[in-house]
Structure formats: C-alpha cells, structure tokens
Coordinates of C-alpha atoms and ligand atoms in Angstrom, one line a residue:
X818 CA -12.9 5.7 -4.4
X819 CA -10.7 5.5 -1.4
X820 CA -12.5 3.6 0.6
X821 CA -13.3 1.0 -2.3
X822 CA -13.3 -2.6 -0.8
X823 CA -13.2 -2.0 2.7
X824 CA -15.4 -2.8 5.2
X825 CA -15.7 -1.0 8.5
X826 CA -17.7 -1.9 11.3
X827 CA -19.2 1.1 13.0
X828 CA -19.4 1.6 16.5
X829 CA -21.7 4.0 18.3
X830 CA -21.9 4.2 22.1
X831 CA -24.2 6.8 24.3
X832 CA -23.2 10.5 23.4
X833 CA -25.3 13.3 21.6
X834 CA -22.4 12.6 18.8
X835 CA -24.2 10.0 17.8
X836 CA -26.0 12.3 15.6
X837 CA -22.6 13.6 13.5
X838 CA -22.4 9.3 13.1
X839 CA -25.0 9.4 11.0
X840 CA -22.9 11.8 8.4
X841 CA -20.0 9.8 8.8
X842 CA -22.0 6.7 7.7
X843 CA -22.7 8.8 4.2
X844 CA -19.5 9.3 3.8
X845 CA -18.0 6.3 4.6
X846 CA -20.5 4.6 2.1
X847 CA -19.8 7.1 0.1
X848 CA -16.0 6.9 -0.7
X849 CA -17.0 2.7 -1.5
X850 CA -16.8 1.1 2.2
X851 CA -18.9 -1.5 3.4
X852 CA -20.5 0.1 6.6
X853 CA -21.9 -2.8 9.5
X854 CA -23.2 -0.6 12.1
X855 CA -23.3 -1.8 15.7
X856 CA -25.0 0.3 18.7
X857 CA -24.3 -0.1 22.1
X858 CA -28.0 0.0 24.4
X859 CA -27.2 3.8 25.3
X860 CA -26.3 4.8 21.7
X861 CA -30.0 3.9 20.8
X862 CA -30.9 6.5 23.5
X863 CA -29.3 9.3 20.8
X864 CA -29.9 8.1 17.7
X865 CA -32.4 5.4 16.3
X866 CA -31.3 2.1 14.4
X867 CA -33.9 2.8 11.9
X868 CA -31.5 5.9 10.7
X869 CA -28.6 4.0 10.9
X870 CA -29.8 1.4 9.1
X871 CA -31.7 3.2 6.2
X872 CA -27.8 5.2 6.1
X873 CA -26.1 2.1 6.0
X874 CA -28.0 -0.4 4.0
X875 CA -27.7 -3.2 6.4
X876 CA -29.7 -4.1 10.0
X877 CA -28.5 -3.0 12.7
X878 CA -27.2 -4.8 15.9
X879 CA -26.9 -3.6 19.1
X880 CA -28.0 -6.7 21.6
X881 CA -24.8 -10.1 21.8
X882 CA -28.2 -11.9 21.8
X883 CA -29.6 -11.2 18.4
X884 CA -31.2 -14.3 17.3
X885 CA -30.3 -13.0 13.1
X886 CA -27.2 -14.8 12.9
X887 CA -27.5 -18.2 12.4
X888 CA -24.5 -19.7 14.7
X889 CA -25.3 -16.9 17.6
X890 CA -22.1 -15.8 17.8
X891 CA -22.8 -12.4 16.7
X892 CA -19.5 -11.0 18.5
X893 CA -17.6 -13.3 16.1
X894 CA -19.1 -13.2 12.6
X895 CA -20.0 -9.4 12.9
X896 CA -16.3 -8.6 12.7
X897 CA -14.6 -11.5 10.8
X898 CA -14.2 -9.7 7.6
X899 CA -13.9 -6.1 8.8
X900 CA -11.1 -4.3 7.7
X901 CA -11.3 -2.2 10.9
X902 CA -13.5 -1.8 13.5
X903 CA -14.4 2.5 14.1
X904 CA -16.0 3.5 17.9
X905 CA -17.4 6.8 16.8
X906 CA -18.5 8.3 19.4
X907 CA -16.7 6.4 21.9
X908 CA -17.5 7.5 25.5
X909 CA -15.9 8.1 28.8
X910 CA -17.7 4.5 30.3
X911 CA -16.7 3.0 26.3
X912 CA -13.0 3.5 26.6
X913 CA -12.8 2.4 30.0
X914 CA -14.3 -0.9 29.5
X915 CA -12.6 -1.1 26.3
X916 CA -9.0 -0.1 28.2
X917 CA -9.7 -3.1 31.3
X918 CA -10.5 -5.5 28.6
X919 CA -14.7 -5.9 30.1
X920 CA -17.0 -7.4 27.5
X921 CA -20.9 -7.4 28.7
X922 CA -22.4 -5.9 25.2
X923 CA -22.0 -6.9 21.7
X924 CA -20.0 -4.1 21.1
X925 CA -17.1 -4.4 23.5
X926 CA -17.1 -8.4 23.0
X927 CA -16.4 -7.3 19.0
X928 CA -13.8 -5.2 20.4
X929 CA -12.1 -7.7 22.5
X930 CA -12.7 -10.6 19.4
X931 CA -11.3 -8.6 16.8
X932 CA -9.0 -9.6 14.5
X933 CA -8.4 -5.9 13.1
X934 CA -7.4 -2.5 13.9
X935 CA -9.4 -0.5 16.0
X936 CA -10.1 3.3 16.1
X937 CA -11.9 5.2 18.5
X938 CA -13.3 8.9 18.6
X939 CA -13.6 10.4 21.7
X940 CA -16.8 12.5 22.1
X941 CA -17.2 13.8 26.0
X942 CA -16.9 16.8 28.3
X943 CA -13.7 18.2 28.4
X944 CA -13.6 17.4 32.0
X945 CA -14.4 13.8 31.5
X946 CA -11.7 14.3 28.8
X947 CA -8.7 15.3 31.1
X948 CA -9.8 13.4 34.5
X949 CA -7.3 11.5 35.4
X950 CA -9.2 8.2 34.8
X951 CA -9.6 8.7 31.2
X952 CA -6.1 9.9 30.5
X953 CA -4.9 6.7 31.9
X954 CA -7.2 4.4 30.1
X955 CA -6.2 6.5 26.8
X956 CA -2.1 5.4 27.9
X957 CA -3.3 2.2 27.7
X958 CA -5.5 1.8 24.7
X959 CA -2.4 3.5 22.7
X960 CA 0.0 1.1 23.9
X961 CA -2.4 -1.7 23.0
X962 CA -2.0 -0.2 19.7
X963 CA -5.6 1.5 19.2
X964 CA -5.7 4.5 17.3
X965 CA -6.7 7.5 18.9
X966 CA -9.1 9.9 16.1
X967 CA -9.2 13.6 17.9
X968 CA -10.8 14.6 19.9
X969 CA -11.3 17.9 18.7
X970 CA -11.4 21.3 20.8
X971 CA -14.4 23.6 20.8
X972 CA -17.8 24.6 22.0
X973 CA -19.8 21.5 23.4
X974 CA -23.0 20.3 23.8
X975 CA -23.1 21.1 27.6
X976 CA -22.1 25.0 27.1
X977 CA -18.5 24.4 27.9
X978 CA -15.1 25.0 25.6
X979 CA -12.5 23.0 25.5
X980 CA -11.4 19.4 24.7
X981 CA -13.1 16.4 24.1
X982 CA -15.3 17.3 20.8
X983 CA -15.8 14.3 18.7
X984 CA -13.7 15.4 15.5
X985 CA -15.9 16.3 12.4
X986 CA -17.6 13.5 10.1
X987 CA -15.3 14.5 7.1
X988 CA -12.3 14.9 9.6
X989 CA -12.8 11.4 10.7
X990 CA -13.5 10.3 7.3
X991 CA -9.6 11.6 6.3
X992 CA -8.4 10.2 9.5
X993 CA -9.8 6.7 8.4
X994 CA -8.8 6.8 4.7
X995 CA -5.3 7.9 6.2
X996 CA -5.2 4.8 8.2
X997 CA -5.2 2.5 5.1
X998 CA -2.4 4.1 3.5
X999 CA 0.7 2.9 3.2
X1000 CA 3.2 4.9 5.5
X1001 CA 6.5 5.5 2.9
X1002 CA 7.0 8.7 4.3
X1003 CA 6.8 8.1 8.2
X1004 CA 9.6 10.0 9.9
X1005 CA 10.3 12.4 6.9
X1006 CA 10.4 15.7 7.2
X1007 CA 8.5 17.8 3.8
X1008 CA 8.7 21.1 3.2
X1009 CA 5.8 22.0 0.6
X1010 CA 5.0 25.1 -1.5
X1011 CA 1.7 25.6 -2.9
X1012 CA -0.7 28.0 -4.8
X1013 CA -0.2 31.1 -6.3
X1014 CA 1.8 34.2 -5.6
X1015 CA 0.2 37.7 -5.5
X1016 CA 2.7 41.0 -6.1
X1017 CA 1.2 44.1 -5.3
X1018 CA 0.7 47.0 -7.3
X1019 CA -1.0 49.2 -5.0
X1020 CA -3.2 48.7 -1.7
X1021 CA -6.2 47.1 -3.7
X1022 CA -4.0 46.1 -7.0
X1023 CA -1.8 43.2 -7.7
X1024 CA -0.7 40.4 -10.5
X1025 CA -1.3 36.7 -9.8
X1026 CA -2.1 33.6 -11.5
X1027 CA -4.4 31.1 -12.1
X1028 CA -3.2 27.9 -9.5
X1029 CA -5.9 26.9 -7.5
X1030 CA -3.2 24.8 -4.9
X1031 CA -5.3 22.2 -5.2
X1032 CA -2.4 19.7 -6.3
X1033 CA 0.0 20.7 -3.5
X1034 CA -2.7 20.5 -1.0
X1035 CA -3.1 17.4 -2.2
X1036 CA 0.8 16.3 -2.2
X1037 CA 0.5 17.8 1.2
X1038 CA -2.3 15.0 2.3
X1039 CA -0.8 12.2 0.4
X1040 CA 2.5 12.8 2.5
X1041 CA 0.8 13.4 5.7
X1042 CA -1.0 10.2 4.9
X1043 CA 2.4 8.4 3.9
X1044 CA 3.1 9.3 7.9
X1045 CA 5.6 12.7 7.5
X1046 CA 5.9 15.8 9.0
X1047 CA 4.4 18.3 6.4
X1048 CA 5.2 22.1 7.0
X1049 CA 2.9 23.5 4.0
X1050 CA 3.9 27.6 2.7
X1051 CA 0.7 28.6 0.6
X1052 CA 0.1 31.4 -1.1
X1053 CA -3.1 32.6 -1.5
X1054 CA -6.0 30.3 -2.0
X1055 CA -9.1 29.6 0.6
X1056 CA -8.6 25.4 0.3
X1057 CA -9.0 23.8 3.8
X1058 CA -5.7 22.5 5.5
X1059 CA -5.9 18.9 5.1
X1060 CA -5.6 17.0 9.0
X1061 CA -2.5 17.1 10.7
X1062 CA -0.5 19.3 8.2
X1063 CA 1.3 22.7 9.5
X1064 CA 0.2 25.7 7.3
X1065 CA 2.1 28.9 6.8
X1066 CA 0.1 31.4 5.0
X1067 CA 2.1 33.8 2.5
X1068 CA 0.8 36.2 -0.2
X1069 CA 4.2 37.3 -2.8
X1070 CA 7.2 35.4 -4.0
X1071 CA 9.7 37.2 -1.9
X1072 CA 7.5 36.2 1.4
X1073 CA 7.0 32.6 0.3
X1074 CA 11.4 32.6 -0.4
X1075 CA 12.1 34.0 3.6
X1076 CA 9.7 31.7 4.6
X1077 CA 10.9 29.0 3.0
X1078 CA 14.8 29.4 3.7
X1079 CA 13.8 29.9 7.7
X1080 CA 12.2 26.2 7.5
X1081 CA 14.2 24.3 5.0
X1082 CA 17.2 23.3 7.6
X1083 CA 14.7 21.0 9.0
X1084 CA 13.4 19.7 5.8
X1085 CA 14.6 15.9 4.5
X1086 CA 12.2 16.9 1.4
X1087 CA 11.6 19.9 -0.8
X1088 CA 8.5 20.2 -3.0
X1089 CA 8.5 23.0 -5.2
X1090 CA 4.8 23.1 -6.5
X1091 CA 3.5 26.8 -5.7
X1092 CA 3.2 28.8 -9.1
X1093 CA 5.7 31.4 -8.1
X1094 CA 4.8 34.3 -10.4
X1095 CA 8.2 35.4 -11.7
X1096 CA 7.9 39.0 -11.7
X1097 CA 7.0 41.7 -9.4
X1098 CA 6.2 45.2 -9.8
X1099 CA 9.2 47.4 -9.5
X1100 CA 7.2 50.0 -7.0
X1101 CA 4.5 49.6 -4.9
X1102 CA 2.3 52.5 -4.8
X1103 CA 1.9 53.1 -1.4
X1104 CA -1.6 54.7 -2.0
X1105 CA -4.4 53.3 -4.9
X1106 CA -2.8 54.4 -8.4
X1107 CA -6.0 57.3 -9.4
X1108 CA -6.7 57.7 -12.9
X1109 CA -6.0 61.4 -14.0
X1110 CA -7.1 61.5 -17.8
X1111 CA -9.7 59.6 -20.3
X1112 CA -6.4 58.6 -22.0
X1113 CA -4.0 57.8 -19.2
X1114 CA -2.9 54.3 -18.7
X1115 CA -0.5 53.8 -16.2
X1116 CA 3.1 51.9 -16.9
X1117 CA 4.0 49.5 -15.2
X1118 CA 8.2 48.0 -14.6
X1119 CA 8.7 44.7 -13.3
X1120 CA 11.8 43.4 -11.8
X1121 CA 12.6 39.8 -11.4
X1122 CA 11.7 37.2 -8.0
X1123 CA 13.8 35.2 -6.2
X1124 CA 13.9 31.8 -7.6
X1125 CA 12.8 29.6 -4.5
X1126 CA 13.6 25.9 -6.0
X1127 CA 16.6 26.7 -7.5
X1128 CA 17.7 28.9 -4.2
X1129 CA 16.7 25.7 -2.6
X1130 CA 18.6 23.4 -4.6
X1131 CA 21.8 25.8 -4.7
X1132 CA 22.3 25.4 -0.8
X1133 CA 25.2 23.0 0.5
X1134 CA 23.4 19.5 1.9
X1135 CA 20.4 20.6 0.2
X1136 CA 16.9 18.0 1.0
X1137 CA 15.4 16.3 -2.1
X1138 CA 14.5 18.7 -4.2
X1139 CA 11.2 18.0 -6.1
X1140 CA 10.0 21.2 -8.9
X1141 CA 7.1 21.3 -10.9
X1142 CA 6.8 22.6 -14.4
X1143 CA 3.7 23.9 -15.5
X1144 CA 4.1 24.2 -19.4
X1145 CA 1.9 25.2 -22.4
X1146 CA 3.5 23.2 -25.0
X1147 CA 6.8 20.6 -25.9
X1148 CA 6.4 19.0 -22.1
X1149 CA 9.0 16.3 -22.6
X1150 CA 11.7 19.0 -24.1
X1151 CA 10.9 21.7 -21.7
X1152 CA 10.9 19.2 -18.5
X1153 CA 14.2 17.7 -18.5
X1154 CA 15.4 20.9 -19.5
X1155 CA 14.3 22.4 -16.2
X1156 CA 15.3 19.7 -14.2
X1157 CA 18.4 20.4 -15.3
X1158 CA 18.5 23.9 -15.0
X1159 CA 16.5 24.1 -11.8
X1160 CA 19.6 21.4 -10.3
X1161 CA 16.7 19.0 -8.8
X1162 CA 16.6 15.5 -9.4
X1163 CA 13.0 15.0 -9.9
X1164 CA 10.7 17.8 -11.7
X1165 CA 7.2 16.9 -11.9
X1166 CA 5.6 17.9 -15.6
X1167 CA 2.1 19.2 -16.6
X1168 CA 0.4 21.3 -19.3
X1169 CA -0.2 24.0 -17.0
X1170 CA -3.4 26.1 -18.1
X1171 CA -5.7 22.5 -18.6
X1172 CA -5.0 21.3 -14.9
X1173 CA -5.0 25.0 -13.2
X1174 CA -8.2 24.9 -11.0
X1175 CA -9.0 21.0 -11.8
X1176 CA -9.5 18.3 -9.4
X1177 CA -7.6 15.9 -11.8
X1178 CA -4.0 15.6 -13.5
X1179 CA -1.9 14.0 -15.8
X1180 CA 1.5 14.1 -14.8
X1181 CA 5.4 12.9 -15.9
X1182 CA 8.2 12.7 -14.3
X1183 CA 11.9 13.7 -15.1
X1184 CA 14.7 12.2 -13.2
X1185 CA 18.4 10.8 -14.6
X1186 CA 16.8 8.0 -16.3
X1187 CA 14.1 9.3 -18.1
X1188 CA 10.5 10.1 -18.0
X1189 CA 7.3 8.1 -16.8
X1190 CA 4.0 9.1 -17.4
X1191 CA 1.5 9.0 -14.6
X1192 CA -1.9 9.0 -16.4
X1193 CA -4.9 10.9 -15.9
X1194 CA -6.4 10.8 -12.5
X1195 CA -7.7 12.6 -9.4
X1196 CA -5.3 14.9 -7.7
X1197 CA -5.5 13.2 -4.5
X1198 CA -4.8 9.7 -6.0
X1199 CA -1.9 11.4 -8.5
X1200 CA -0.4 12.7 -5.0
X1201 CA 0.1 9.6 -3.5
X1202 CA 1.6 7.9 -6.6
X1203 CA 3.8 11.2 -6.4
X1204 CA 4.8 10.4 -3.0
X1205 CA 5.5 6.8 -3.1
X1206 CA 8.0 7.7 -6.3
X1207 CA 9.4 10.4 -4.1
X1208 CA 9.9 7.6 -0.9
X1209 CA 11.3 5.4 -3.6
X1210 CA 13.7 7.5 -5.0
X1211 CA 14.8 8.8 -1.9
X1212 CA 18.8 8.8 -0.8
X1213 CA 19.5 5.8 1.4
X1214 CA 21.5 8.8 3.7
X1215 CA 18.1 9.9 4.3
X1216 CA 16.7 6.9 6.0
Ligands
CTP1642 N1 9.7 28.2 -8.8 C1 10.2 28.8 -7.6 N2 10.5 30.1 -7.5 C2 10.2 30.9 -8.6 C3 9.7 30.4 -9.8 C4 9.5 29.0 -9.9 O1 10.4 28.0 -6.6 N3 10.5 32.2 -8.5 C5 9.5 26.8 -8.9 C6 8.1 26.4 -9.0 O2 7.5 26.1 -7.8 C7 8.2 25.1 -9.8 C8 9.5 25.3 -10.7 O3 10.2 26.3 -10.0 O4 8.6 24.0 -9.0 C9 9.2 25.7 -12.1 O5 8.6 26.9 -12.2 P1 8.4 27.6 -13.6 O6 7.9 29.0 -13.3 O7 7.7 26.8 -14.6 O8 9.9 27.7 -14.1 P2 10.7 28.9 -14.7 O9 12.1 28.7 -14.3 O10 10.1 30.2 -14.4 O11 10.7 28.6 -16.3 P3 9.8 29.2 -17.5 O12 10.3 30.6 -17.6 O13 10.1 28.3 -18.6 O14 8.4 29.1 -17.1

C-alpha cells in the first residue's frame, strides 16, 4: 500500500470542505497510514469529531488543553512521530496565522512544533483566494518550505467559479503519496506514449488493440511523482490523467508519430509504451462501407505505420530512448533482439495478451549488460521501480 507505515496528522480548520475531509480520511487509512485527526474550534462547526473519529479510529483533539495526554503537552506528543502533518481544509484565517507564525489553538502550536513536513489545502472563495493578503502569506509559507496542495478551480459552495476549491479527496490523496516519493526524476523532461492506436476503416469502422494504457499511465505517475515534466501522447482509452501530467489525446499511429516528433526536441527521456498497431488500412472509406450481397465480404489492404520508437531513436542527439515489447512467447530471445533492432538502450519486456487490461505486471529489462527481472506487482509500484532504473541508468550529460 503506498501509504504503508506512515503516519499523518490531519488537520481540519473552519470551511464547508470539512466534509470532502472525511473521504480523505478513508483513503488515507486506506492506502495503510496512520491518520491522528486534529480539529481546530471552527472545523467542529462543519463537521463533527464523532465522524472523524469513527473514520479514523483514534479520538479526536481539537482543544491545547485536553486533559488525555498524560504530560499536557498535547502540541508536542500529537506530532512527534508524524511523518507529515496535512491542513486539509486550510482556511483564509489558517494560513495567515500559520504564515506570521501565531499559535493560540492546538492546531497551529502543532504546526509551529513540528518536526516534519507540512502540507496545506486551500479551500476558500476565490476572492479570499486572490486578495492580496492571502497571496502574500502563500509567498511566505512556500519559502518556509510548506507545500502548497491545489487549490482547485470550479464551482463553489457560495455560487461563484473560480479558484480556491479544496482539490478532490483522491487528488489530495496522490498529491500526498507523491510527497513521499523519492524525486530521481526532478528536472527531467519525459515524453511518454501510451494506449492503443485506432486506424480507421470507415466513419464508424476501425482496427485496434487490446492495451488498456494502464501501464504508461502509470509510468506517467511514477515520473511525475519522481519530480519530472511528463508530456503524456495517448491514444485512445478513458483512464483519468494522473495530477500534474500534460495529456495530448491522439487516436492512429500516424497522429501519435507527428505528435510525437513536434514534442520530442524538448524531451531528456523517451518512453515508448503505447501499443502502436503496425498497420493501417490502405483507404479510408470516406462514407460507412454498405453491404451489397448475402455473400459479399469486403477486402481489406493494409499498408505499414510509421515506426515511432525507432523514428525516435534514429534522430541525431536523440533523448533516452526506453521501448516496450509486448510478446506472446520466447521473451528473453525476442527482447534483446528488439532492443537491438529498435537502437534503444533499454526495452522494457512483457507477455503482452496476460498484462493487457491488468492492474499488475511482470516485467524485464534489456539493456547492454543483460536482463533483470522485475517480479510480479501492481502497475503503479512496477512504474516506479521502472523509473528509478530509468534515473539510474541515465547519461551523466543529461544531469
Ligand atoms: N512502436 C512504435 N511505433 C510503432 C510500433 C511500435 O513506437 N509503429 C514501439 C512500441 O511503443 C514499443 C516498441 O515499439 O515500445 C515495440 O513494439 P512492437 O510492436 O512489439 O515491435 P515491433 O517492431 O512491431 O515487433 P514485432 O513485429 O515483433 O511485434
């Protein structure tokens, strides 16, 4: 679980985001943290400490004079072994406080005691978001080095639109598992290709394959975790686009190729994982083939697509070229023999048609010294071992 191990204190101050806090504190507890939950006086306005503490599984404090722990010093010992401390929602009046250093509740003496990172969500009025006041005390709590989560743009709870939404709870949830990643990958640049391909054979016709993207969508998250820039070209597949990642939608091969070639001069990193279906339909009937006869079955030619990886690799100065080869049989003949074809120094290896659709792998890689298996496991957690062997075998040039 990615959260396994940790534990978080949880901080609620006064907003009517308290109640998308309570979901976060599922799914905190969920991916394995330890959740303390701490309510400011106003918070308790929103949301009770009976729900927060039947969510958590441990009491609740929101009072610096809480007779439950034994020394009193409930500012100290509530934090001591947190991993992090998490304001979500943090208010206007929270950040301010928090940004001039005041500590008059339990919560903000935690705050000012800690001996941990400290993230806060944002949840206010988009014009409490841009006054002046709080844009300032933002500066500051970023160059004190808390992290910022959101906020998030949309409809509010006072009618408006605009900034200053407290981000979703599974949005905060990736932005906190991000947080306790290690950051290989921060300043690199990835370019990532992922899903299937569809060629047309007529308006309503076309030939595709079975890739779900799941496993570049989650390569895509590992390395936006690991602190890169991710440009992610997807062919089609409705999987959410995980936090902070730039998508570019495409549907055939040949899109996908002039999509890819317009962003790769910017790229440090290539990751070839899209299933790129080799062929395409010679002609695209402009209108939907009809049938004429019982009998009639229509023919269809195929001419071959551009090869993207090895168009990719070809190019002087090319980025670190990563492929992927989905195979049905003979993996550790077939893989090194497309590394080598393809020109990339590392080509990622699977049995294609058992991971297709799957939320796990089992993976090897290929590079000049040989293979390593990476053993059964969850896409997401195969993506990060992915990455950190990508940041490890990285040119020094590139750094
Ligand atoms: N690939 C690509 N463009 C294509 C075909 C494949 O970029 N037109 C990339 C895939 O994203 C993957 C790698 O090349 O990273 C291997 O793809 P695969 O289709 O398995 O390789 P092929 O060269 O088609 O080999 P085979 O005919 O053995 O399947």
């Amino acid at each position: 679980m990615d959260l396994s191990g940790k534990h978080l204190v949880l901080g609620l101050t006064g907003g009517i985001a308290c109640y998308k806090s309570a979901e976060l504190v599922r799914l905190l507890t969920k991916a394995g943290a330890t959740v303390q939950v701490v309510m400011t006086e106003a918070a308790t306005q929103f949301i009770t400490p009976v729900t927060m503490q039947a969510l958590s599984g441990r009491p609740v404090y929101t009072s610096q004079w809480d007779g439950r722990i034994p020394n009193n010093m409930a500012h100290i010992d509530l934090s001591r072994e947190a991993d992090a401390i998490v304001i979500a929602p943090a208010s206007t009046d929270f950040l301010a406080r928090l940004a001039n250093g005041l500590c008059d509740d339990l919560l903000s003496t935690l705050c000012i005691a800690r001996d941990c990172p400290l993230l806060v969500a944002p949840a206010m009025n988009r014009q409490m978001w841009m006054a002046p006041a709080t844009q300032r005390n933002i500066a500051t709590l970023r160059g004190d080095g808390v992290t910022i989560l959101g906020p998030g743009s949309g409809d509010q709870a006072c009618g408006e639109v605009g900034d200053g939404r407290m981000l979703e709870p599974e949005e905060l949830l990736e932005d906190i598992v991000a947080h306790f990643q290690p950051r290989h990958l921060a300043g690199r640049r990835l370019l990532i290709t992922a899903g299937p391909t569809f060629e047309a054979i007529d308006p309503v016709r076309g030939i595709t394959n079975l890739s779900s993207g799941k496993m570049g969508f989650a390569i895509a998250r590992a390395a936006r975790e690991a602190g890169a820039d991710v440009v992610l070209v997807a062919g089609p597949t409705a999987l959410p686009t995980p936090r902070g990642v730039a998508r570019i939608d495409v549907v055939s091969a040949r899109q996908m190729h002039d999509t890819v070639l317009a962003q790769v001069d910017r790229a440090d990193v290539f990751v070839a994982v899209a299933a790129v279906a080799d062929w395409r339909p010679a002609e695209v009937s402009a209108q939907k083939l009809k049938k004429t006869g019982d009998s009639d079955t229509p023919e269809l030619r195929f001419v071959q697509n551009p090869d993207i990886l090895a168009a990719v690799a070809a190019r002087p100065n090319p980025p670190y070229c990563v492929g992927f080869a989905a195979e049905s049989e003979e993996l550790a003949r077939h893989g090194e023999d497309k590394r080598r074809r393809k020109g990339v120094p590392l080509l990622v290896g699977n049995i294609g048609h058992h991971t297709f659709g799957r939320d796990d792998n089992e993976i090897v890689l290929f590079d000049e010294t040989g293979m390593t298996a990476l053993p059964r496991a969850d896409k997401l957690e195969l993506a990060r071992q992915l990455v950190a062997a990508i940041a490890q075998r990285l040119p020094a040039s590139l750094f």
